[in-house]
XYZ file of C-alpha atoms in Angstrom:
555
model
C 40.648 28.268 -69.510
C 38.387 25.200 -68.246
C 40.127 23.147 -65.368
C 41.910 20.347 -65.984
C 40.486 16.906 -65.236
C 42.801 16.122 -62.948
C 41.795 19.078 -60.830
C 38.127 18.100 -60.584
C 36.626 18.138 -57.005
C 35.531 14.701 -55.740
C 33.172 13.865 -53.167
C 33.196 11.015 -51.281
C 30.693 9.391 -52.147
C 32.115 9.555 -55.545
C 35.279 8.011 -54.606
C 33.831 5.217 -52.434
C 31.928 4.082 -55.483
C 35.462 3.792 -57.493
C 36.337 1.425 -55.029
C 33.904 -0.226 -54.717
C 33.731 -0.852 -58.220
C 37.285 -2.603 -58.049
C 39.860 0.535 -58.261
C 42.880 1.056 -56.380
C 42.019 4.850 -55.551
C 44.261 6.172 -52.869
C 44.697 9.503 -51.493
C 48.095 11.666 -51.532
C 48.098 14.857 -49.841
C 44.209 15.768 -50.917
C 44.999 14.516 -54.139
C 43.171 10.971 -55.211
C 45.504 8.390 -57.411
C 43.940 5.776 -59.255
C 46.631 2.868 -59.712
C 44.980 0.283 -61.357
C 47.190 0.176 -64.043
C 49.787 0.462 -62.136
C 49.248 -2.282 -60.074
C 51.163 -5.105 -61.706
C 54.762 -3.101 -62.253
C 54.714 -1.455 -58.621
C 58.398 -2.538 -57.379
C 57.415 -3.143 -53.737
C 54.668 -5.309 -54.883
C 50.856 -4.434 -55.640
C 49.722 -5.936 -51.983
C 51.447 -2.923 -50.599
C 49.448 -0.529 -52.870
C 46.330 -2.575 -52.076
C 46.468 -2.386 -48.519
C 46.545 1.852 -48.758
C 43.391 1.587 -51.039
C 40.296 3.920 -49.582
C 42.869 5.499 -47.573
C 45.095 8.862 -46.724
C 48.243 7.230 -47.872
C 50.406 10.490 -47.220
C 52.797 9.735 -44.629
C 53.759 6.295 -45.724
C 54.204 7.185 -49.162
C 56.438 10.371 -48.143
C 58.418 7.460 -45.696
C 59.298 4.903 -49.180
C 59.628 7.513 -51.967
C 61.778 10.368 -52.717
C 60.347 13.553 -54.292
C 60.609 12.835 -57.609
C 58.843 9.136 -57.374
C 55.910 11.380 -55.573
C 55.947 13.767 -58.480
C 55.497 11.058 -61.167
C 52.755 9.043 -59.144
C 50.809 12.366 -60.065
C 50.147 10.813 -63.765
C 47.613 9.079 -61.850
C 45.865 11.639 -60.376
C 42.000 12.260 -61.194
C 40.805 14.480 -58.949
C 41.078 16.667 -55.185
C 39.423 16.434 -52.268
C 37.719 19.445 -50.745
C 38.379 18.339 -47.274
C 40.201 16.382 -45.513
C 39.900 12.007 -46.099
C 38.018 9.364 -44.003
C 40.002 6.155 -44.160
C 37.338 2.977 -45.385
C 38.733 -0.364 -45.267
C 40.917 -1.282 -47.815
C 38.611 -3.948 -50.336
C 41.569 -6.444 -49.530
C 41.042 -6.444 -45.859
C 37.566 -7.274 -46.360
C 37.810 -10.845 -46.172
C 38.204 -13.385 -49.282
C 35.411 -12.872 -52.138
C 32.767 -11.732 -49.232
C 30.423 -8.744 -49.800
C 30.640 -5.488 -48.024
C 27.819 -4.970 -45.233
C 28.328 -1.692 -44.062
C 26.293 1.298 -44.437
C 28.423 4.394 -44.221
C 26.523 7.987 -44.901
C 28.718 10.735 -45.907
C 27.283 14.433 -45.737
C 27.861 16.349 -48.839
C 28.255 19.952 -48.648
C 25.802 20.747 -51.262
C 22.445 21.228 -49.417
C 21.217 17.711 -50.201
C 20.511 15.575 -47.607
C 22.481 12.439 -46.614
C 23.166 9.719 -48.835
C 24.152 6.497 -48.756
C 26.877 5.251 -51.013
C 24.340 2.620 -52.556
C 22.279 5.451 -53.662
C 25.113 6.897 -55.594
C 24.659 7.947 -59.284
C 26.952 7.246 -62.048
C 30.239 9.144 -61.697
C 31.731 11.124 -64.618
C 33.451 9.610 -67.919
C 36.473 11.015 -66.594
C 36.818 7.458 -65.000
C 38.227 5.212 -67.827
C 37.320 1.239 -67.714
C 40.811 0.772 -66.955
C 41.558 -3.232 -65.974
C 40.218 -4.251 -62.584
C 43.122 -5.547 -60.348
C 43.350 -9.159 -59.111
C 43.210 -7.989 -55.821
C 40.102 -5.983 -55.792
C 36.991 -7.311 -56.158
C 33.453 -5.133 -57.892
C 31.000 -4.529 -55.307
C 28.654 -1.394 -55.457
C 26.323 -2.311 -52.501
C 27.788 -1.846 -48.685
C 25.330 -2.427 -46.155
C 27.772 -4.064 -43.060
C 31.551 -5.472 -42.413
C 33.202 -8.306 -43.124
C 36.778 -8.023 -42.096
C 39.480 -10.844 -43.575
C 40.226 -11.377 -39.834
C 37.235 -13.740 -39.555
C 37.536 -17.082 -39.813
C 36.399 -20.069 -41.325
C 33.685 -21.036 -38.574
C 32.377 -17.412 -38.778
C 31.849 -17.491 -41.758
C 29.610 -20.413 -41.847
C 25.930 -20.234 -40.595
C 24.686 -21.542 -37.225
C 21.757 -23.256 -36.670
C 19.036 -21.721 -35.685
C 18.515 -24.442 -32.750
C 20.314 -23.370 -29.013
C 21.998 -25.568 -27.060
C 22.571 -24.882 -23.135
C 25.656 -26.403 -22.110
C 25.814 -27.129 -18.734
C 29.128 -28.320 -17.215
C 29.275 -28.332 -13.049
C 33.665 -27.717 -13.091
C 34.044 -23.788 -13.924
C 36.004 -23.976 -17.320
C 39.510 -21.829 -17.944
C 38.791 -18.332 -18.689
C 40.037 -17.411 -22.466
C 41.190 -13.724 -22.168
C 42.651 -11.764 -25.076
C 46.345 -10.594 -24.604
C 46.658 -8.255 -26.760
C 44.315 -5.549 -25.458
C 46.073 -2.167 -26.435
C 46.743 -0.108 -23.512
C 46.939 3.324 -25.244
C 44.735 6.424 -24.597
C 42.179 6.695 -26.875
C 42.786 9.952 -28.773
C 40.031 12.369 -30.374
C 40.592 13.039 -34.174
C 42.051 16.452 -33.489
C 44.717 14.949 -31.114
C 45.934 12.237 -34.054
C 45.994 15.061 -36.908
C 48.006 16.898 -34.155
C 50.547 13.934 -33.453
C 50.654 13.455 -37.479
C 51.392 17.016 -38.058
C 54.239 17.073 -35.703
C 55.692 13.951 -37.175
C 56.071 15.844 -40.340
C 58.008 18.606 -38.486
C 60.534 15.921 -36.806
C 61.129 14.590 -40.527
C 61.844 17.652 -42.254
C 64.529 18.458 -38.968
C 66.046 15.529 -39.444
C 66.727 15.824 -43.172
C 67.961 19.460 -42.153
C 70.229 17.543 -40.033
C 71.635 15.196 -42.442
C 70.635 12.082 -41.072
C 68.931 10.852 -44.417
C 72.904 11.650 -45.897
C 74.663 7.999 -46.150
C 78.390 7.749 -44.294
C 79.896 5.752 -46.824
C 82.904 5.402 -44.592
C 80.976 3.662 -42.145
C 80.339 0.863 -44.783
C 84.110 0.850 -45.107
C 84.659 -0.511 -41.803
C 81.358 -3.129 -42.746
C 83.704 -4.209 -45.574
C 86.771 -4.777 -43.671
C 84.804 -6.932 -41.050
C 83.345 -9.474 -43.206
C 86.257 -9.648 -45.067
C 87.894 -10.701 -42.122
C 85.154 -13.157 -41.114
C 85.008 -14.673 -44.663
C 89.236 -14.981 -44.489
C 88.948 -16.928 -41.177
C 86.195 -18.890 -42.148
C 88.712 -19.614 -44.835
C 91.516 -20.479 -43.069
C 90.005 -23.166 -40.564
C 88.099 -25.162 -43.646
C 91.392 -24.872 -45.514
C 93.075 -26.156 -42.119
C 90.022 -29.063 -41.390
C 88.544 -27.140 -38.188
C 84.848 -27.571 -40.242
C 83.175 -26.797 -36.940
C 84.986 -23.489 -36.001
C 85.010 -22.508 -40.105
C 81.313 -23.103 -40.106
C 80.719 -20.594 -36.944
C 82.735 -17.853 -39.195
C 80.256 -19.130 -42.200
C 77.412 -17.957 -39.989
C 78.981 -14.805 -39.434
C 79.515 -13.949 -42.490
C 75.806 -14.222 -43.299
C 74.916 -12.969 -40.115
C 76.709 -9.479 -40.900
C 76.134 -9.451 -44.491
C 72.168 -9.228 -44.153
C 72.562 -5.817 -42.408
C 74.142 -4.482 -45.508
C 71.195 -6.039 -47.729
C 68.782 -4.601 -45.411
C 70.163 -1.120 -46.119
C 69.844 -1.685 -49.831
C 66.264 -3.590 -49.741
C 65.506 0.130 -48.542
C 67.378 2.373 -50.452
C 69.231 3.474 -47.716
C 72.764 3.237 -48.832
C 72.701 5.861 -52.302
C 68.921 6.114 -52.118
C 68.708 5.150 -56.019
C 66.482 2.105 -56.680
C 68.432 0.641 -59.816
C 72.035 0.853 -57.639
C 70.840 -0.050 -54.245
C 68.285 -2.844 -55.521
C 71.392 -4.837 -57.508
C 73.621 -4.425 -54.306
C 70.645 -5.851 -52.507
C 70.326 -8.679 -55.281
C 73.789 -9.433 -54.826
C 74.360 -9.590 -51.692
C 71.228 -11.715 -51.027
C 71.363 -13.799 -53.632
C 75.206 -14.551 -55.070
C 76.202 -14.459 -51.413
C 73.886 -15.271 -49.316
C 71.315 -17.656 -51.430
C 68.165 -15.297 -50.496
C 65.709 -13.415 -52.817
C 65.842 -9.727 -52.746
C 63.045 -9.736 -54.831
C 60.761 -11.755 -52.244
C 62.183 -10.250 -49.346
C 61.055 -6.539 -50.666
C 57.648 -8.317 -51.360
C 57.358 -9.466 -47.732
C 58.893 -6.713 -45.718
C 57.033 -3.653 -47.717
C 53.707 -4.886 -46.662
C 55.108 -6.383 -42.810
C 55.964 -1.949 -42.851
C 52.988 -0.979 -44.398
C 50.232 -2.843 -42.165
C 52.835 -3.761 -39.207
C 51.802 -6.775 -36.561
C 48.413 -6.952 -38.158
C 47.351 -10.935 -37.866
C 45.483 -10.987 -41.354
C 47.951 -9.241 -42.976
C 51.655 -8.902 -41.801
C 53.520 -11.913 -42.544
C 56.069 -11.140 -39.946
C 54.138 -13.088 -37.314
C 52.448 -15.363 -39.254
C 53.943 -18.169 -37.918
C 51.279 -21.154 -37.774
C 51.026 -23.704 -37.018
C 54.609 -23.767 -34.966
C 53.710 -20.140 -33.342
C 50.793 -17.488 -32.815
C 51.795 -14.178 -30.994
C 48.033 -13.547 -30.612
C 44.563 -15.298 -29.969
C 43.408 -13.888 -32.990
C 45.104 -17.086 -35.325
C 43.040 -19.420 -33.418
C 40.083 -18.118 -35.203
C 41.929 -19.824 -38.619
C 42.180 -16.675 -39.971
C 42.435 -15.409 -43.827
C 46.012 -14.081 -44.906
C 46.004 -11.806 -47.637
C 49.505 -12.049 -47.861
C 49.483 -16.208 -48.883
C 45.743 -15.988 -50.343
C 44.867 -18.674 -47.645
C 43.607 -19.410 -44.621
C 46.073 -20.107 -41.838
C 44.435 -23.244 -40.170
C 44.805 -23.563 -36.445
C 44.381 -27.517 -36.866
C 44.863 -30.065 -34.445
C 48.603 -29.589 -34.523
C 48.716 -26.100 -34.303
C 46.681 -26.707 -31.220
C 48.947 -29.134 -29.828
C 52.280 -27.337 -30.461
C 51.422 -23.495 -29.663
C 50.778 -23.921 -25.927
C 54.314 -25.308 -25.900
C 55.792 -22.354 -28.094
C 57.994 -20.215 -25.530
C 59.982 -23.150 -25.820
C 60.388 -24.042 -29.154
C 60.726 -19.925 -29.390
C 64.938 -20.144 -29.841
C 64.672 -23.633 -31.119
C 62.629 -23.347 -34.232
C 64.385 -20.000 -34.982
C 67.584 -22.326 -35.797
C 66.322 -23.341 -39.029
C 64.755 -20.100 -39.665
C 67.397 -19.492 -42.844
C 66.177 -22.996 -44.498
C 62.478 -21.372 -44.364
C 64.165 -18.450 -46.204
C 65.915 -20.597 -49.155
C 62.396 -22.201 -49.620
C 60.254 -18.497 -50.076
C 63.175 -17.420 -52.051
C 63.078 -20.192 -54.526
C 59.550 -20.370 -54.919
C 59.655 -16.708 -55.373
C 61.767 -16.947 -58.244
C 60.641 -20.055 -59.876
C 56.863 -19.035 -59.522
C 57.675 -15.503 -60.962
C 55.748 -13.861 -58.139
C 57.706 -10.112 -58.841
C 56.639 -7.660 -60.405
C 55.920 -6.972 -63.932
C 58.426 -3.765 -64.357
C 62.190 -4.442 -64.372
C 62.096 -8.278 -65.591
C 66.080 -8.147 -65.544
C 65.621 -8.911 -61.624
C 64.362 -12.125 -61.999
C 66.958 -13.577 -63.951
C 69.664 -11.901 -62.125
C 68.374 -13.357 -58.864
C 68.511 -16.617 -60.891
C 72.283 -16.032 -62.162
C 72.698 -15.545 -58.144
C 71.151 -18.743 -57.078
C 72.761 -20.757 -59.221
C 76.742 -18.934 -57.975
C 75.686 -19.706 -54.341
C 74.604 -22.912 -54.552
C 77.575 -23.504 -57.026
C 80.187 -21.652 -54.251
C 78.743 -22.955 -51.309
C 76.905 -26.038 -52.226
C 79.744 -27.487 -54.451
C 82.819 -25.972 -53.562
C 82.591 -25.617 -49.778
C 79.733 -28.312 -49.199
C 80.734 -31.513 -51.289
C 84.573 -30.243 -52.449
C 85.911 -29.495 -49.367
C 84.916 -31.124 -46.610
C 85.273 -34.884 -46.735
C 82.839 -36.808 -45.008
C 79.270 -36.533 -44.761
C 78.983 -36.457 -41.039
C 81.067 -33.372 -41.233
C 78.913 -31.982 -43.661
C 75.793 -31.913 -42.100
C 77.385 -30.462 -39.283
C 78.957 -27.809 -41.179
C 75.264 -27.137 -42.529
C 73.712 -27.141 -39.370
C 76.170 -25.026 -37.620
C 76.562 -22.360 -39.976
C 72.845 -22.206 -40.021
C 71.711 -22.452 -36.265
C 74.777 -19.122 -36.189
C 72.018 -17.424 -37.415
C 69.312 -17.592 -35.492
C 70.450 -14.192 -33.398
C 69.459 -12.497 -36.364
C 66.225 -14.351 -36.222
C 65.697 -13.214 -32.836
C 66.458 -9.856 -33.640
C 64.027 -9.192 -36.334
C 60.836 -10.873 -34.055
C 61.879 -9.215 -30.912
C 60.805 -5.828 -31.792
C 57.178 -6.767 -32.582
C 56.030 -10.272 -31.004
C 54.901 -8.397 -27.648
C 53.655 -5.846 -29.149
C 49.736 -4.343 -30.125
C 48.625 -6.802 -32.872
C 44.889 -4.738 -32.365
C 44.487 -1.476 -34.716
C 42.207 1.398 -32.629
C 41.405 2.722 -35.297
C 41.523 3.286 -39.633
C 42.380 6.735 -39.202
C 45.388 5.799 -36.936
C 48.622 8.441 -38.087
C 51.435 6.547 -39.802
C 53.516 7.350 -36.972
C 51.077 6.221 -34.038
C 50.811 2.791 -36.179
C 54.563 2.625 -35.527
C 55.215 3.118 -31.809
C 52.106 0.760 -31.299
C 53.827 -2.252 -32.750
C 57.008 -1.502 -32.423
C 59.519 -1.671 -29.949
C 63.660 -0.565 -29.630
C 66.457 -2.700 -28.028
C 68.977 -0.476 -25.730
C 72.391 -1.545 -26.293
C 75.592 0.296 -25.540
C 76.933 1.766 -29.191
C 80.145 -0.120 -29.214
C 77.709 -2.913 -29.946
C 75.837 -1.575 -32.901
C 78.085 -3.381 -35.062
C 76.369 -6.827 -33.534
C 72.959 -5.577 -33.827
C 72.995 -3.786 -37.504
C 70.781 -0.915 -37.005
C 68.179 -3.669 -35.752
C 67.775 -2.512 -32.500
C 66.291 0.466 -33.501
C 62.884 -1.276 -35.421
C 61.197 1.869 -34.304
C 63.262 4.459 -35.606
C 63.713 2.554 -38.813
C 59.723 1.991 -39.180
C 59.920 5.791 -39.028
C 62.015 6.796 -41.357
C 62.637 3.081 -43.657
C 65.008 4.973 -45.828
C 67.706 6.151 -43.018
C 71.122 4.545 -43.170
C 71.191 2.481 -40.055
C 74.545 4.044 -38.993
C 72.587 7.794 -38.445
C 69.111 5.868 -36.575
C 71.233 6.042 -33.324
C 70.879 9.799 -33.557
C 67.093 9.883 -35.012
C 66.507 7.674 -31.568
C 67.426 10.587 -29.348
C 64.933 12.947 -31.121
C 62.223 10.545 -31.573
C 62.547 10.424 -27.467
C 62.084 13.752 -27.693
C 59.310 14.592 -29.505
C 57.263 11.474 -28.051
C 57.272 12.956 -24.629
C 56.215 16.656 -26.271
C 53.198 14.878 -27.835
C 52.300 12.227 -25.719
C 52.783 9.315 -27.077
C 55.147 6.216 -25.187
C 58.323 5.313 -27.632
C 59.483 2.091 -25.860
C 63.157 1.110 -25.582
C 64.200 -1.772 -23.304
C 67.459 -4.104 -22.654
C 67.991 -6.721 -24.910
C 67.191 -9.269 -22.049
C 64.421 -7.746 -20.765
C 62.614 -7.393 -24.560
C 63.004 -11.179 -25.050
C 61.529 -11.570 -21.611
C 59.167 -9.679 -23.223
C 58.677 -11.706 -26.016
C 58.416 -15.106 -24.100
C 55.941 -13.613 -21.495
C 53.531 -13.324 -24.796
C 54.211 -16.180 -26.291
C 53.607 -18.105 -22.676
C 50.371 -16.004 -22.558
C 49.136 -16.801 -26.024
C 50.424 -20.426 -25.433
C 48.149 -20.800 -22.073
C 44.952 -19.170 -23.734
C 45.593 -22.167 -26.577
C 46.043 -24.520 -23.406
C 42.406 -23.517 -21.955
C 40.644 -23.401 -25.143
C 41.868 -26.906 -25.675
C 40.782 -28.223 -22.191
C 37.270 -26.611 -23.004
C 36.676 -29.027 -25.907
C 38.179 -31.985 -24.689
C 36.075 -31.252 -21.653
C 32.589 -31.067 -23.592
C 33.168 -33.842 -25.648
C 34.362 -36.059 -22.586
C 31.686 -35.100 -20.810
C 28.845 -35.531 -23.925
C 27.262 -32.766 -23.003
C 26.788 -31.776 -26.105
C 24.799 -34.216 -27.044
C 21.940 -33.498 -24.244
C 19.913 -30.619 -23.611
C 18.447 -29.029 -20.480
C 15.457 -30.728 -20.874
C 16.917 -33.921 -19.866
């Protein structure tokens, strides 16, 4: 009986070519997926398929999908590998509509000698001429690197004239915060740490903690019903300013629950946990489950990476690393992020408009949320979600625009205040979802980094007594849940004590610090970052003051 296609041995060389010819190719336990026509209908987005292109996608696919979503994805399959995967740089990384420069030889264990990928041949017609995805681009040459990090200016060309600069006051140093203090580990050492990462997930699902308490949603329940009641009470009773605190509450608490559904982590079906999620976010709340999935599967997937992770793209009001002053590309917005003259003005002043701008944080929300919708930016499977989330708008906005807003309070003094108040509530939450990553690595060692390693780089835990979990919503533990995203936060307290655990048996720091000290943390980077903007500024005030510039040592 002749093989199947889908059991044909690839080489690398082979697969490199599919990618470069514009195919989403990624790699599942030695098997290779090509997902270009799956793309468009993906439910977390195709950006988060994108970013795992040319690479060993094991681990983070085991962490979002069940068993059965892993079975199905094998429809795609078109081939094994003989030996274990190389991670290349994901086409979308590479930098907006630039060429690939990189020579990469691969030795293939047939005698031959090495060969470069441009010297390929023409695979096998196994490979339909499926439709190339928006987000990957046809290149068949790669002679060098071009990373989406760079910027505008590097991009450009330089003349080929030199001019000496010469300045008698010693100028600021500019120094890079965000060199990664970690170990560098041999290849053997990281398919060590990964294969131990896979033990500590299958003990944990021995243990349960992937099993959902529904009674501890039960006591969720009572609690905002109580906070909605009071809020309640004082409007019905004309205390707007205490019944907007309670509003805030309410939305405050709420968004843990949405959370949990966003990632399955409540009955771990997609159809039942997505329209809690939709509800909750939307009818309640006024925010897109449908953008938020968009936006938080890839902030998991590439995690505190400036080019990529919209979690800490924040220009021009913030920049958690001197990498943004080089204007760099987003893949996530399809622009560049342009550290202009009031980005360079406002970020040396950012560890103080830190709490401030994180106020109005909710009113950036609405925005993404309605341009989600209205643009039709979700995917193409499941087109019910889009007008549901519309049906949801249009109750909040009906609910708490109409009836609360305009209906019952009676001045508009009152009602701004109302607004503001029950807005600015908020803004813990805000602080809660950027403390865990703003001080930490934004630099990635390495493209063959284990899922887990990728994790405890970026990510760090807030230590808080348990009576207080109820405040913090799971939150606190951002490393445990970038683990294992499909936990129910009530069990992550537990998964925290093994994680400690098995950290110090493989080496590897898991940080955990007090709530005050991680936001001292937090403002001790963005004061850094701030101060390197300061210097760079005095540098080119300095030159052009001085004119030096426009002389040359010969003078």
């Amino acid at each position: 009986m002749a093989p199947s296609k889908r059991d044909t041995v690839l080489c690398p060389v082979e697969i490199n070519q599919l990618i470069d010819d514009g195919h989403a190719i990624v790699i599942l336990d030695r098997k290779v997926l090509k997902l270009d026509s799956w793309l468009q209908y993906h439910p977390g987005g195709d950006k988060c398929i994108l970013h795992m292109v040319g690479r060993d996608a094991s681990d983070e696919i085991v962490a979002f999908h069940p068993a059965d979503v892993r079975k199905q994805m094998l429809r795609y399959q078109i081939g094994v590998l003989a030996k274990r995967w190389e991670n290349v740089l994901p086409p979308l990384q590479r930098g907006p509509n630039q060429p690939v420069e990189e020579t990469i030889e691969i030795e293939i264990d047939d005698g031959s000698e090495t060969e470069s990928l441009s010297s390929s041949t023409n695979l096998s017609d196994i490979f339909d001429t499926d439709h190339l995805s928006p987000g990957l681009t046809r290149r068949r040459t790669r002679t060098g690197s071009v990373s989406s990090r760079s910027s505008v200016s590097d991009m450009e060309t330089s003349t080929p004239e030199k001019i000496d600069l010469q300045i008698d006051d010693k100028l600021p140093e500019i120094t890079s915060e965000t060199t990664d203090s970690t170990t560098p580990m041999d290849q053997e050492k990281l398919d060590e740490i990964a294969d131990s990462f896979r033990t500590l997930i299958a003990k944990l699902e021995d243990r349960g903690l992937y099993n959902c308490n529904y009674w501890a949603y039960m006591s969720d329940i009572a609690r905002l019903t109580v906070i909605f009641s009071t809020m309640l009470f004082f409007l019905h009773n004309g205390w707007y300013v205490t019944s907007s605190i309670f509003m805030g509450g309410f939305w405050h608490q709420m968004v843990f629950i949405a959370h949990d559904a966003g990632h399955k982590g409540i009955t771990h079906n997609y159809h039942i946990d997505t329209l809690i999620g939709m509800t909750i976010g939307n009818h309640l709340g006024g925010l897109s489950m449908g953008w938020w999935k968009r936006s938080h599967n890839i902030h998991h997937i590439v995690t505190n990476d400036p080019a990529h992770d919209e979690g800490i793209q924040h220009l021009p009001f913030m920049a958690v690393s001197t990498e943004f002053f080089k204007s760099l590309y987003s893949t996530y917005h399809d622009r560049v992020m342009a550290y202009n003259a009031f980005a360079q003005f406002v970020v040396p002043y950012q560890k103080y408009l830190y709490y401030p701008l994180l106020c109005f944080g909710r009113f950036n929300l609405y925005v993404l949320s309605l341009e989600f919708i209205f643009m039709d930016k979700g995917p193409k499977s499941n087109r019910w979600h889009r007008f549901y989330e519309l049906s949801g708008q249009v109750f909040f906005w009906f609910w708490f625009g109409y009836l609360i807003m305009w209906c019952s309070i009676p001045t508009w003094t009152q009602r701004i205040l109302f607004l503001m108040i029950s807005h600015m509530v908020t803004m813990p939450l805000h602080v809660q979802f950027t403390l865990s990553h703003f001080a930490m690595s934004t630099i990635t060692p390495s493209r063959n980094e284990p899922w887990a390693l990728q994790q405890l780089r970026t990510t760090m835990d807030v230590d808080c007594p348990a009576w207080l979990d109820w405040m913090h919503g799971g939150l606190q533990f951002q490393t445990i849940h970038h683990l294992f995203p499909t936990m129910p936060r009530h069990n992550l307290r537990q998964a925290s004590e093994e994680v400690k655990v098995w950290s110090k048996e493989v080496g590897v720091k898991y940080e955990v610090y007090g709530f005050v000290e991680c936001n001292g943390k937090v403002l001790s980077r963005l004061e850094e970052v701030g101060r390197q903007a300061r210097y760079m500024r005095e540098c080119q005030e300095r030159v052009l003051n001085d004119g030096d510039f426009l002389r040359g040592h010969w003078e």
